[in-house]
Tab-separated table of C-alpha atoms in Angstrom:
chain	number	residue	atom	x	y	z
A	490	UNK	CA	0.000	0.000	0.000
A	491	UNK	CA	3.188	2.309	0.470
A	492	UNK	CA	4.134	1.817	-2.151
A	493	UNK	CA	1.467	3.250	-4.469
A	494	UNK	CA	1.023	6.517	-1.759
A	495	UNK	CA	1.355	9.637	-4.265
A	496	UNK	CA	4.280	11.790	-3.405
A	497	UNK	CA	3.184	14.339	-1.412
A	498	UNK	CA	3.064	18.067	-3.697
A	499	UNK	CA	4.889	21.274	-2.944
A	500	UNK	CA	2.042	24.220	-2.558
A	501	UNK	CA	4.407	25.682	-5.097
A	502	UNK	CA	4.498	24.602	-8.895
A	503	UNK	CA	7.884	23.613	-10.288
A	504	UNK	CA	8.181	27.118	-12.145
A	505	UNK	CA	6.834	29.129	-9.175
A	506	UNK	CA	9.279	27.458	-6.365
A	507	UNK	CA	12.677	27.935	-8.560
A	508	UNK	CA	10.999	31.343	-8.236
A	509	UNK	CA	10.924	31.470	-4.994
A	510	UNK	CA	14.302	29.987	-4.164
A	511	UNK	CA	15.860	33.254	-6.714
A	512	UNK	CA	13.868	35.956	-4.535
A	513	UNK	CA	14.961	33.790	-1.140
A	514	UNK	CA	18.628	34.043	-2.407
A	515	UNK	CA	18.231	37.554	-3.646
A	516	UNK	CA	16.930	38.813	0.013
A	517	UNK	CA	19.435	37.239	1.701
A	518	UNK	CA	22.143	38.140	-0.537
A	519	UNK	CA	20.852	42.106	-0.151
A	520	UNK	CA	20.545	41.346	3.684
A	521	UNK	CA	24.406	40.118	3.665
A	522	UNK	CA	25.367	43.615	1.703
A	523	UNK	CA	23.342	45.691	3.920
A	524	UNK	CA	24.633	44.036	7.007
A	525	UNK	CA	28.047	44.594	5.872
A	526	UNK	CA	27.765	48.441	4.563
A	527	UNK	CA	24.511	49.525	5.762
A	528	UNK	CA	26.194	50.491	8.998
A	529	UNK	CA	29.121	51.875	7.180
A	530	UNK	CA	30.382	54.830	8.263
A	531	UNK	CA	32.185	55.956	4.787
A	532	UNK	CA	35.201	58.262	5.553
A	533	UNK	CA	34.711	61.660	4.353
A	534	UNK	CA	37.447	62.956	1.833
A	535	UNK	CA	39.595	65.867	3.391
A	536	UNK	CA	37.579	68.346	0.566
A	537	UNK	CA	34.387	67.155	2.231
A	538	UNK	CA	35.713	67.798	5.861
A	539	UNK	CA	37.427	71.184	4.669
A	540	UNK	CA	33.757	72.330	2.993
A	541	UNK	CA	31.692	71.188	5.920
A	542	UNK	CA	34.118	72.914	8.781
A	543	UNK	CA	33.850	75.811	6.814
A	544	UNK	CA	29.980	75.395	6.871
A	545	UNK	CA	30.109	74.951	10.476
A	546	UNK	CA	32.514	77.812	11.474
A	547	UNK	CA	30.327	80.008	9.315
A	548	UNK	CA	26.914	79.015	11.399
A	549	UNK	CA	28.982	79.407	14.718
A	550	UNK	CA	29.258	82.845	13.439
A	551	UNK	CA	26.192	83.865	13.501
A	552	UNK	CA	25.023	82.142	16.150
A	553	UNK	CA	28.091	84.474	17.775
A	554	UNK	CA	26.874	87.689	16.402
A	555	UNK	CA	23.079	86.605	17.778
A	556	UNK	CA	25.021	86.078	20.972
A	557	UNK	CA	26.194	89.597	20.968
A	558	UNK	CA	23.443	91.043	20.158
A	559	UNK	CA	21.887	89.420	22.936
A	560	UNK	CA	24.600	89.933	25.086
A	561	UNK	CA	24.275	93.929	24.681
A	562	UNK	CA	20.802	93.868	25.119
A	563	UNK	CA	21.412	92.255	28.459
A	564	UNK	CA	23.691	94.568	29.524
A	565	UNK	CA	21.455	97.400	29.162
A	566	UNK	CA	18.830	95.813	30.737
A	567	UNK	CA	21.274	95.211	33.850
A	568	UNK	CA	22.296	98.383	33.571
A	569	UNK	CA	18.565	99.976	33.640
A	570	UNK	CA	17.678	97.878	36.600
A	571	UNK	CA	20.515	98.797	38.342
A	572	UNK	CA	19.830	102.293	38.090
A	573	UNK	CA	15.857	101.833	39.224
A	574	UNK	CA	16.919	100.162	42.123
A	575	UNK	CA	19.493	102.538	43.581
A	576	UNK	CA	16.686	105.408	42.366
A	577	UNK	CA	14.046	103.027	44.772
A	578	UNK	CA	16.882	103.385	47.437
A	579	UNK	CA	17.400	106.809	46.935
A	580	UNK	CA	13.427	107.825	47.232
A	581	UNK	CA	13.058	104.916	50.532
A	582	UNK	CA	15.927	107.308	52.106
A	583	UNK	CA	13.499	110.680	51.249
A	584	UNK	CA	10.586	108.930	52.226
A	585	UNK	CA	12.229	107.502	55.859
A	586	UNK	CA	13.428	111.326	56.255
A	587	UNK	CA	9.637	112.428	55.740
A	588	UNK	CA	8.081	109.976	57.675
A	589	UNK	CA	10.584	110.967	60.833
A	590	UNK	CA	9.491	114.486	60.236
A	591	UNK	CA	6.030	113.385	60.709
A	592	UNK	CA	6.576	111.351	63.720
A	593	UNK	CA	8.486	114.626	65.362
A	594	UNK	CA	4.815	116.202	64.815
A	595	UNK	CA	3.139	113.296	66.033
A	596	UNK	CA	4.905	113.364	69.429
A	597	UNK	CA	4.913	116.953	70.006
A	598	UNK	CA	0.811	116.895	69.886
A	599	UNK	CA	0.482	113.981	71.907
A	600	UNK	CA	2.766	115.575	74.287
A	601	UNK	CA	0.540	118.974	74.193
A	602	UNK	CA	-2.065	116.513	75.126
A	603	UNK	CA	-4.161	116.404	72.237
A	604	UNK	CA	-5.720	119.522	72.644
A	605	UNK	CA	-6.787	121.264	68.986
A	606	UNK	CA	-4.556	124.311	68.555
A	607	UNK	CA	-7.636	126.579	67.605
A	608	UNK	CA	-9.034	125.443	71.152
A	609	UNK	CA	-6.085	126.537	72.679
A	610	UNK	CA	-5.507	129.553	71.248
A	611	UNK	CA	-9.081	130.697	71.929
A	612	UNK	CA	-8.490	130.260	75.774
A	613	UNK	CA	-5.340	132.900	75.314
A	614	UNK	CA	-5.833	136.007	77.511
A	615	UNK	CA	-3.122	138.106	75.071
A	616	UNK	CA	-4.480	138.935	71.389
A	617	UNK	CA	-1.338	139.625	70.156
A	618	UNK	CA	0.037	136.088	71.609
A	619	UNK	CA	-3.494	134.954	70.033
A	620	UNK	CA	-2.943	136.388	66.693
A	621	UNK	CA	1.056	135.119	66.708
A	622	UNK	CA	0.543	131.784	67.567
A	623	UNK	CA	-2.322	131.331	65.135
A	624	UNK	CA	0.323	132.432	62.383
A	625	UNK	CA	2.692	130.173	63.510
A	626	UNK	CA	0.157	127.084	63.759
A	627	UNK	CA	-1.236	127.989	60.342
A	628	UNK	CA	2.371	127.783	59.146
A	629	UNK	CA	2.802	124.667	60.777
A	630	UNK	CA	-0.580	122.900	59.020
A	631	UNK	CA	0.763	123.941	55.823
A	632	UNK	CA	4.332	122.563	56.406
A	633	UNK	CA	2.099	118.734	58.204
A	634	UNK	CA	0.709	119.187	54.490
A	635	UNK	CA	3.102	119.430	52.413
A	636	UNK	CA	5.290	116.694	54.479
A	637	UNK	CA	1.502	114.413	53.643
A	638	UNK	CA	2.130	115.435	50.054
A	639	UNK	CA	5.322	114.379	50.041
A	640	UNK	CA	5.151	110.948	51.676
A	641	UNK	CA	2.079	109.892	49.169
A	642	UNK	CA	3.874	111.374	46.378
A	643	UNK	CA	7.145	109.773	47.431
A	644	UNK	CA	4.852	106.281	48.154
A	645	UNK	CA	3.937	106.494	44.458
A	646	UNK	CA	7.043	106.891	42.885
A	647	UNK	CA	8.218	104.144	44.633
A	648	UNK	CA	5.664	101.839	43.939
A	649	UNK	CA	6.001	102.743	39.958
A	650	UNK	CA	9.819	102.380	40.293
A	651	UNK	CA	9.290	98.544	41.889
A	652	UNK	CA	6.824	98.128	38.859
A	653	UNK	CA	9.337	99.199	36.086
A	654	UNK	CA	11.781	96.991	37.963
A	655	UNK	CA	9.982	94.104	38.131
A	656	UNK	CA	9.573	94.401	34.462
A	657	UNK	CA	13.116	95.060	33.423
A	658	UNK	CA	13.863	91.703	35.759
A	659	UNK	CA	11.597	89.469	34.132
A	660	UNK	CA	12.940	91.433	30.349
A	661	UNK	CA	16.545	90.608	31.894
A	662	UNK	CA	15.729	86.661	32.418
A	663	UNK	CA	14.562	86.153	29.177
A	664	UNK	CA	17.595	87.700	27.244
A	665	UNK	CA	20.074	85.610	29.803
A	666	UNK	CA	17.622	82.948	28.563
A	667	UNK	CA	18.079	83.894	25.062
A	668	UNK	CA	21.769	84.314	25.841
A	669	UNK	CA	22.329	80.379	27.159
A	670	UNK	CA	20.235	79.172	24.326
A	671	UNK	CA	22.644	81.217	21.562
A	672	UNK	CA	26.183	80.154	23.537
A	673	UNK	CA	24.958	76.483	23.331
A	674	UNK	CA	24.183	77.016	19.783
A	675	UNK	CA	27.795	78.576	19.362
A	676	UNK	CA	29.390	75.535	21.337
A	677	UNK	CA	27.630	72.858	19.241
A	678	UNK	CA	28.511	73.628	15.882
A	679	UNK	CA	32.433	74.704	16.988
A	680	UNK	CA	32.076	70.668	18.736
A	681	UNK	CA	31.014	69.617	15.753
A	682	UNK	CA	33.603	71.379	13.864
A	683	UNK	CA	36.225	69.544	16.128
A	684	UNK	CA	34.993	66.279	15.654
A	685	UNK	CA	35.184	66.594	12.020
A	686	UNK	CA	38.720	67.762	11.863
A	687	UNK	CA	39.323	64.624	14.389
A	688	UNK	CA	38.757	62.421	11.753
A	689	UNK	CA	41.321	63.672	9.912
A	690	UNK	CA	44.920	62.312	9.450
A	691	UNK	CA	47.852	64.454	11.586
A	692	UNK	CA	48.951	65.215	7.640
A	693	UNK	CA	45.741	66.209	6.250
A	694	UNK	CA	44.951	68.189	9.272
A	695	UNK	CA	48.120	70.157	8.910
A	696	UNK	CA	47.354	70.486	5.407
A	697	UNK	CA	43.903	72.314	6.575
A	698	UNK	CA	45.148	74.484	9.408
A	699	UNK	CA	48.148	75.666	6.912
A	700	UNK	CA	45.826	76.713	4.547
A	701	UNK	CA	43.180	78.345	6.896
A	702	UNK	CA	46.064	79.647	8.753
A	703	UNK	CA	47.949	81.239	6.070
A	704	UNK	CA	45.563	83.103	4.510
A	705	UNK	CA	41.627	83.170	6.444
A	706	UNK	CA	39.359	80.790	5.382
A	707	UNK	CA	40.566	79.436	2.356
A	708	UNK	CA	38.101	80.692	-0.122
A	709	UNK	CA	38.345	81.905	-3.395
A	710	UNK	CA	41.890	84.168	-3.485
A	711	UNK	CA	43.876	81.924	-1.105
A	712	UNK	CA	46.346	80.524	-2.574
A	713	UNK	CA	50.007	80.285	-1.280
A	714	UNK	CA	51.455	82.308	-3.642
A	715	UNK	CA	54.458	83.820	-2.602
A	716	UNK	CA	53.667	87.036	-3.855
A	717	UNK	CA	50.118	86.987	-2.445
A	718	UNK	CA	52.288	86.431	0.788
A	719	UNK	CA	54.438	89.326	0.431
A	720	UNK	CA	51.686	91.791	-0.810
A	721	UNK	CA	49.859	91.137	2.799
A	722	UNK	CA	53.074	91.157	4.697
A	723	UNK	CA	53.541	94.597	2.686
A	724	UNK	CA	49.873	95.618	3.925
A	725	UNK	CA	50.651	94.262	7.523
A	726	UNK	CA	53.772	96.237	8.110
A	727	UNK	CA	54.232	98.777	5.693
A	728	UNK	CA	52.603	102.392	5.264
A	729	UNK	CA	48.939	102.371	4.426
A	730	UNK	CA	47.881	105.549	3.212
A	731	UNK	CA	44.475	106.244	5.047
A	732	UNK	CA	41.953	108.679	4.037
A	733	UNK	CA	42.094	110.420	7.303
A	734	UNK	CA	43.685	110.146	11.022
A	735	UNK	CA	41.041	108.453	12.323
A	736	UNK	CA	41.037	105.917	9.595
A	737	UNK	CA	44.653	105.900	10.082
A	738	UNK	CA	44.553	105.195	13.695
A	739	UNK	CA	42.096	102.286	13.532
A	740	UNK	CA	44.573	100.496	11.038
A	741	UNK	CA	47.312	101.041	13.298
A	742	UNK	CA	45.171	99.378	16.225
A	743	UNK	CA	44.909	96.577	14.341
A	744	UNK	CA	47.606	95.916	13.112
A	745	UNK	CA	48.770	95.910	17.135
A	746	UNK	CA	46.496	93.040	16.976
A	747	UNK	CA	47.990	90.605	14.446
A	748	UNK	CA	48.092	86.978	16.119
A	749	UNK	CA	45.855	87.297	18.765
A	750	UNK	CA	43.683	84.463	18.635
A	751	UNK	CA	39.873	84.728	17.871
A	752	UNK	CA	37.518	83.881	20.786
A	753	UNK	CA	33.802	83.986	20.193
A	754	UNK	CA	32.227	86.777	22.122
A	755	UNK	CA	35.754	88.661	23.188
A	756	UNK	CA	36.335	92.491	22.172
A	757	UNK	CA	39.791	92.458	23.499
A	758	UNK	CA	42.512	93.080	24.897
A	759	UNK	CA	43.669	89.492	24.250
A	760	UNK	CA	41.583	87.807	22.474
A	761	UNK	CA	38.421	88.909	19.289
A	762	UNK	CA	35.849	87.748	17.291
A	763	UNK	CA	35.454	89.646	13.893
A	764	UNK	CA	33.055	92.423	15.090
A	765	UNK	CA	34.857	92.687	18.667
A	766	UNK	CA	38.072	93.365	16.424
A	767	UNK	CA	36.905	96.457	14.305
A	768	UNK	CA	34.695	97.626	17.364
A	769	UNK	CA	38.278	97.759	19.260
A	770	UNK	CA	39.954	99.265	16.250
A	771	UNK	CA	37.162	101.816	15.860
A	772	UNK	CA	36.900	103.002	19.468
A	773	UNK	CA	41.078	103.536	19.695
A	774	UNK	CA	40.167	106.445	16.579
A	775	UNK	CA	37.496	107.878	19.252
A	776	UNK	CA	34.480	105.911	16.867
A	777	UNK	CA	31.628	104.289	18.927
A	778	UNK	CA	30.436	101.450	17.223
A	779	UNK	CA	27.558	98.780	17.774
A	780	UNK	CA	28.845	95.564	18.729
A	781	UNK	CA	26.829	93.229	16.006
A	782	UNK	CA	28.200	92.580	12.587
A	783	UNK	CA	24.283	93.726	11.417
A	784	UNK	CA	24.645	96.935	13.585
A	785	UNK	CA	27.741	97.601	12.495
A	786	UNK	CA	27.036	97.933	8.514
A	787	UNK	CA	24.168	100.666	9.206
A	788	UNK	CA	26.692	102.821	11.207
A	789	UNK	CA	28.138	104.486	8.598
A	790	UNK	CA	28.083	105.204	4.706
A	791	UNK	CA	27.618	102.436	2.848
A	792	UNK	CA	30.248	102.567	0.016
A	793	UNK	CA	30.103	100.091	-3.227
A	794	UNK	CA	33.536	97.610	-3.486
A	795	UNK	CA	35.044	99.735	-6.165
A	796	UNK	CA	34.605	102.538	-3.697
A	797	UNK	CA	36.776	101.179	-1.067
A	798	UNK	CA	39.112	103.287	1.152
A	799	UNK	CA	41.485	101.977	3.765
A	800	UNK	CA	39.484	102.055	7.069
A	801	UNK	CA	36.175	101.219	5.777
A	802	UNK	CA	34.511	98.117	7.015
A	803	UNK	CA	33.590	95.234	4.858
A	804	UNK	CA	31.298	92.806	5.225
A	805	UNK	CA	30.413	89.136	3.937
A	806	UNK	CA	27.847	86.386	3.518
A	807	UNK	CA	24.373	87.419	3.251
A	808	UNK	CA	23.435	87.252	6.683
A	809	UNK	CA	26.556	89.995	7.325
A	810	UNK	CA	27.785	87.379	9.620
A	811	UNK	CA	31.321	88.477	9.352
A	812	UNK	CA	33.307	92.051	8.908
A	813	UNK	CA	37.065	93.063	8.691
A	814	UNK	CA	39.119	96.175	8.756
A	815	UNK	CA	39.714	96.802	5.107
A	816	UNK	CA	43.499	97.966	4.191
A	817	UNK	CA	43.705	98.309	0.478
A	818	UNK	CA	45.241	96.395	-1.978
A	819	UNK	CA	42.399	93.761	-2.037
A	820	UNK	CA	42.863	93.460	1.871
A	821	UNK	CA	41.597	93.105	5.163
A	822	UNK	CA	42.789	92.665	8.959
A	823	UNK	CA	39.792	90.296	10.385
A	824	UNK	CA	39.585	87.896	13.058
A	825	UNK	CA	38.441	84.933	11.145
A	826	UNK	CA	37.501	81.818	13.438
A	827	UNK	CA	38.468	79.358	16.577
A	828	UNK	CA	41.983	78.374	15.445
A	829	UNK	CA	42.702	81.567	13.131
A	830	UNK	CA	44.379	84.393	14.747
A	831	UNK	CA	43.966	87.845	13.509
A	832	UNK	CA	45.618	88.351	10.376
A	833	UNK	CA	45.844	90.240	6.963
A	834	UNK	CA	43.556	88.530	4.101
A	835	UNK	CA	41.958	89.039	0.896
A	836	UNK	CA	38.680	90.288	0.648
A	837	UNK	CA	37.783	87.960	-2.175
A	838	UNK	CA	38.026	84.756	0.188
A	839	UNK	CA	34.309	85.229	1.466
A	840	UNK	CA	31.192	86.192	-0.225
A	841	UNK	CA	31.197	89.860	-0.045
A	842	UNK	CA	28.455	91.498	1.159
A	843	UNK	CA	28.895	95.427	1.263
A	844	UNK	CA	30.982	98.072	2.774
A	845	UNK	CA	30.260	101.014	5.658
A	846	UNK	CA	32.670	103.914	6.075
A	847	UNK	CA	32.796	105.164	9.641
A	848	UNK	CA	34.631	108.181	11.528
């Protein structure tokens, strides 16, 4: 009877399970490919790191230049607190004085024994005492008055200065709010800069920071020519001829500044960042400027590239994220980025964005 049992059938035809057994080799011969290189980490080439540090430096930068604007706003809002509370302090003191004035009053009638100084001076026998001591007491009501006046009205203004500092408190919060928020912005991308340039080899990385180093960012115009090289060193220690003393003077402060590293947030003495730099160089001429690269660029003229004049400041990217002294020749003093000291550069290394002349 075994023998004659049919053989029992696939659920699959002949054609349809050769089928199957293809797309069941296929799958696992994509699973074995995606379980070696799906979870590949590919290696970036040292153009790719180069382009995306310079991406990353960039957005630091203005997340720096929304710090500082920040920052400043803070500062004032410090400041204006600071000056409502010593007012409150100063008014507390008046009002103290006043309300010991009153007290004096206070005690001498309760010493008198109450009595109502009309009453009293009706029961004088002398007119003329009569007629001087109503004078007198007349005088003092007006002065018990005008003490009153002067407590309520020193009450009010004391209650609208704790108002208006109460509100300048909670305005201060939210900008040191505002101000954590932008410095952790800042501090991730220049990590993530870092970690990049960590993947780098020791030579490639050299190969990056001599480039960066040698002439800003390595943009468009920064090549190590040799007599690129000697034009800046030219510009960095030879005469510039300035269209003024003023212009003159904020040159020669930055040129004093050559090598000092760049620190996000810093406007000197030891340390920049771009706008910090030509704020510095500015104020040493006897120019106030605003401390934001977008504040900056509405302080002055604005003057078109061909129009350029040692002194003048120039800006770049579209967001004016960055600004440098401009020297002539083509060049700039600037305080590029973390890692980049202040140095001479070309202009044409960053997108340029305009020009302001100041002073």
């Amino acid at each position: 009877m075994a023998a004659h049992r049919k053989p029992k059938q696939s659920p699959l035809g002949g054609q349809a399970a050769r089928t199957a057994a293809t797309l069941a080799l296929a799958s696992a011969a994509t699973a074995t490919v995606f379980e070696g290189s799906g979870h590949a980490d590919p290696r970036p080439t040292p153009a790719q790191v180069r382009a995306e540090v310079d991406r990353l430096y960039q957005e630091a930068e203005v997340a720096t230049e929304k710090y500082n604007a920040v920052k400043e706003r803070a500062t004032e809002a410090r400041g204006a607190l600071d000056r409502l509370r010593d007012e409150a302090a100063r008014r507390t003191e008046r009002l103290n004085t006043l309300r010991g004035g009153l007290g004096a009053i206070a005690t001498a009638q309760y010493r008198s024994g109450g009595l109502d100084p009309t009453m009293r001076l009706a029961l004088t026998s002398d007119p003329d005492q009569y007629l001087a001591r109503a004078a007198i007491a007349e005088r003092a009501g007006e002065r018990q008055a005008a003490a009153l006046g002067s407590v309520r009205r020193e009450l009010t203004g004391i209650g609208q200065l704790r108002a208006e500092s109460a509100r300048r408190l909670t305005e201060l919060r939210g900008h040191e709010a505002d101000l954590r928020r932008q410095e952790a912005a800042v501090r991730a991308k220049l990590g993530e800069a870092r970690a990049l340039l960590a993947r780098l080899t020791a030579e490639e990385r050299a190969r990056y920071e001599a480039a960066t180093t040698g002439s800003g960012r390595g943009g468009a115009g920064s090549s190590g020519a040799s007599g690129g090289r000697a034009d800046r060193d030219s510009l960095a220690r030879g005469p510039v001829t300035a269209p003024n003393a003023r212009a003159a003077q904020a040159i020669s402060f930055a040129r004093g500044q050559l090598g000092k590293p760049y620190v996000w947030g810093a406007t000197g003495p030891s340390a920049y960042d771009c706008s910090g730099l030509t704020q510095a160089a500015w104020r040493a001429a006897g120019v106030a400027l605003p401390r934001t690269t977008y504040t900056q660029i509405n302080a002055g003229q604005r003057v078109s590239r061909s129009e350029l004049a040692p002194g003048d400041l120039v800006f770049f990217y579209s967001g004016i994220s960055h600004v440098g002294l401009y020297i002539g020749g083509g060049q700039m003093i600037h305080a590029p980025r973390p890692g980049a000291p202040v140095r001479v550069a070309p202009i044409d290394e960053m997108p340029f964005a305009g020009a302001t002349r100041v002073g």
